[in-house]
Amino acid sequence: MRARRRTTWANRRSRSWRLSLVAAAVVLLGGVAAVPGAAADAPQKAEECEFSVQKDVPATMRDGTVLRSNVFTPKGTGEFPVILMRLPYNKEGALSFVYGPPDRYAKACYLVVVQDVRGEYKSDGTFYPYRSEAEDGYDAIEWSAALPHSNGKVGMYGFSYPGLTQWLPATLTPPHLVTIAPAFTSSDIYDGWTYEGGALYQSFIQDWLLSFLTGGVTSKLPDGAKLRAEMNQASKDLHAKWYRHQPLNNFPPLYPGDNRIAPYYFDWIDHPSDDDYWKRWSIRTKYPQVKVPSLNFGGWSDIFLNGTVENFAGMRAQGGSEVARQGTQLIVGPWTHGGSDRKVGDVDFGPEAVVAVGDLHLRWFDHWLKGIDNGVDKDPPVKVFVMGANKWRTADSWPIPGTANTTYYLHSKGDANTANGGGTLDTTAPATDEKADQYQYDPANPVPSVGGRFQSSVPGGPRDQRSVEQRPDVLVYSTPRLTKDTEVTGPISVTLYARSSAKDTDWTAKLTDVQPDGTSMLVRDGIQRARYRVSLEKPELITPGEVYKYTIKLWPTSNMFKAGHRIRLEISSSNFPMYDRNPNTGGKFGTDTTTQPASQTVLHDPEHPSSITLPIMPAPVR
């Protein structure tokens, strides 16, 4: 088994989620399991190359800024395709804990380039997330294509931010870019990366900046060691202290007023709506400009899941060339961010959940960059892991054709508070007036985040929600025990009719799988901020006491609710620190220094049929 290369990015934290990722990497590098539907489980046996390594090779961008790369060049007189990664997490690591070291690709006779993005580690310039990645990426692609021994064909790989460093230059159509393999990344920097439903991804954003994104910047500063020590301590104190700090626009651990560190964080808080600041970096509006096929790899418990799926569907429908439309593929497993292992959260999904990412990549690049006829072009475009059944499902498109979108309605006698209440869920619309459910949302005592989408400092994945369901500010609606296996695969949404005593507030929803022993395992969650109920671009406060219709997008999933289990929906107004607490004041976002409670009412009667829509497969996977 290949020894893991220790990386700066991978070793700054020792939390449980990182240990699970490392365990996944160890398994995946051993070559265990491949995604079904592939014509070959591993790349065909091919020639092996010796290679040389050049460190800190300079490349000059169009504005004169010099970026530096490590270049792995196969020896000999031949020409080779290029695989490029651009990242802010130190090129010396190259995300090896997920993909294996660049050596692996160089040994497979690829010219490998790993580049520090602008302003990070060995590259010159000023780092500001996203701002330069399209143009710098374009220039890096064309520079790589012209390197000695390059044959002019360039592919790219990487996950999370290095997924964006593929999509953004791809929208500029670099002539030598042939394919990309973005993993665990988004389709929009505002919606689904920084905010969701108008609420800030607080735990992700603040911890990401403290622990990972600013490392290369602070390493260059004369007081960098002091700053790094302070930021490391703040990262440890997030739950005990800093997540509750107000106001958000004056967050001490990121040094407000010191433009050397992370001025962009304060810009993000100053732009809580989807305005022109964000739109320049959106991928979802630029699919026709992308002319290369993409391998989209994601996880059901990843923070960027919706963007991963949207990028696939958008490219299949709107890609800028026939090869981009027909060649784009999607693989989604049960994983959190960067994972590919069988254990996620509190659940072991079995050996079929393990995917050998390195083998998958080599097979993809062998086809698109070397022209090897290995069956990649014959693979099903969609491969998704059905949790609960613990099997893969394949399809030609997404959402999967034939899906039966089924509405389940909320019912109660006004007593849905806690799992011990009388809230029920079924497919019968309310025929008579039902007493509304009520609770008090106090931002000073928010519902804690337990599992869900990867948030770095919040352990992700499916986790038991029973502790949360004992809170009186959580409404719980459950179906009777299912009489047959029910597979839910596709996007989910909640329609909520509700009123609040506040001018602005939040509405949260969770879908759980309740097992016979009472375990309530989280499947999906989401949020909607009231002022963004109509538009993410133009916020509108609500009138206290007035009923409004809200749509809470829970994003896609694929889960088998087995016979004897129950489907459960939770409704509340906070999921903290995953999302920032709505202070209920209606004030300018990020400026509040105090909070106030709000009285919340959820209606479910003939005029206000609150519900959840589930995409049910007529024939569950077997």
mmCIF file with all atom_site columns, C-alpha atoms in Angstrom, residues 23 77 139 157 202 205 268 288 328 344 351 376 411 420 468 510 599:
data_model
loop_
_atom_site.group_PDB
_atom_site.id
_atom_site.type_symbol
_atom_site.label_atom_id
_atom_site.label_alt_id
_atom_site.label_comp_id
_atom_site.label_asym_id
_atom_site.label_entity_id
_atom_site.label_seq_id
_atom_site.pdbx_PDB_ins_code
_atom_site.Cartn_x
_atom_site.Cartn_y
_atom_site.Cartn_z
_atom_site.occupancy
_atom_site.B_iso_or_equiv
_atom_site.pdbx_formal_charge
_atom_site.auth_seq_id
_atom_site.auth_comp_id
_atom_site.auth_asym_id
_atom_site.auth_atom_id
_atom_site.pdbx_PDB_model_num
ATOM 1  C CA . ALA A 1 23  ? -9.256  6.049  6.616   1.00 0.00 ? 23  ALA A CA 1
ATOM 2  C CA . THR A 1 77  ? 11.569  11.868 -25.769 1.00 0.00 ? 77  THR A CA 1
ATOM 3  C CA . ASP A 1 139 ? -3.487  30.954 -18.447 1.00 0.00 ? 139 ASP A CA 1
ATOM 4  C CA . TYR A 1 157 ? -8.825  17.355 -11.209 1.00 0.00 ? 157 TYR A CA 1
ATOM 5  C CA . GLN A 1 202 ? -21.679 29.908 9.391   1.00 0.00 ? 202 GLN A CA 1
ATOM 6  C CA . ILE A 1 205 ? -17.307 29.617 6.317   1.00 0.00 ? 205 ILE A CA 1
ATOM 7  C CA . TRP A 1 268 ? -19.362 38.174 2.028   1.00 0.00 ? 268 TRP A CA 1
ATOM 8  C CA . PRO A 1 288 ? -23.187 26.868 -22.737 1.00 0.00 ? 288 PRO A CA 1
ATOM 9  C CA . THR A 1 328 ? -20.537 14.431 -18.792 1.00 0.00 ? 328 THR A CA 1
ATOM 10 C CA . VAL A 1 344 ? -20.370 7.843  7.035   1.00 0.00 ? 344 VAL A CA 1
ATOM 11 C CA . PRO A 1 351 ? -18.323 -2.565 0.874   1.00 0.00 ? 351 PRO A CA 1
ATOM 12 C CA . VAL A 1 376 ? -15.842 5.199  -20.323 1.00 0.00 ? 376 VAL A CA 1
ATOM 13 C CA . HIS A 1 411 ? -51.330 16.625 10.352  1.00 0.00 ? 411 HIS A CA 1
ATOM 14 C CA . ASN A 1 420 ? -43.739 12.263 21.705  1.00 0.00 ? 420 ASN A CA 1
ATOM 15 C CA . VAL A 1 468 ? -33.073 17.070 18.973  1.00 0.00 ? 468 VAL A CA 1
ATOM 16 C CA . LYS A 1 510 ? -35.189 17.696 8.304   1.00 0.00 ? 510 LYS A CA 1
ATOM 17 C CA . SER A 1 599 ? -43.578 32.934 18.336  1.00 0.00 ? 599 SER A CA 1
#
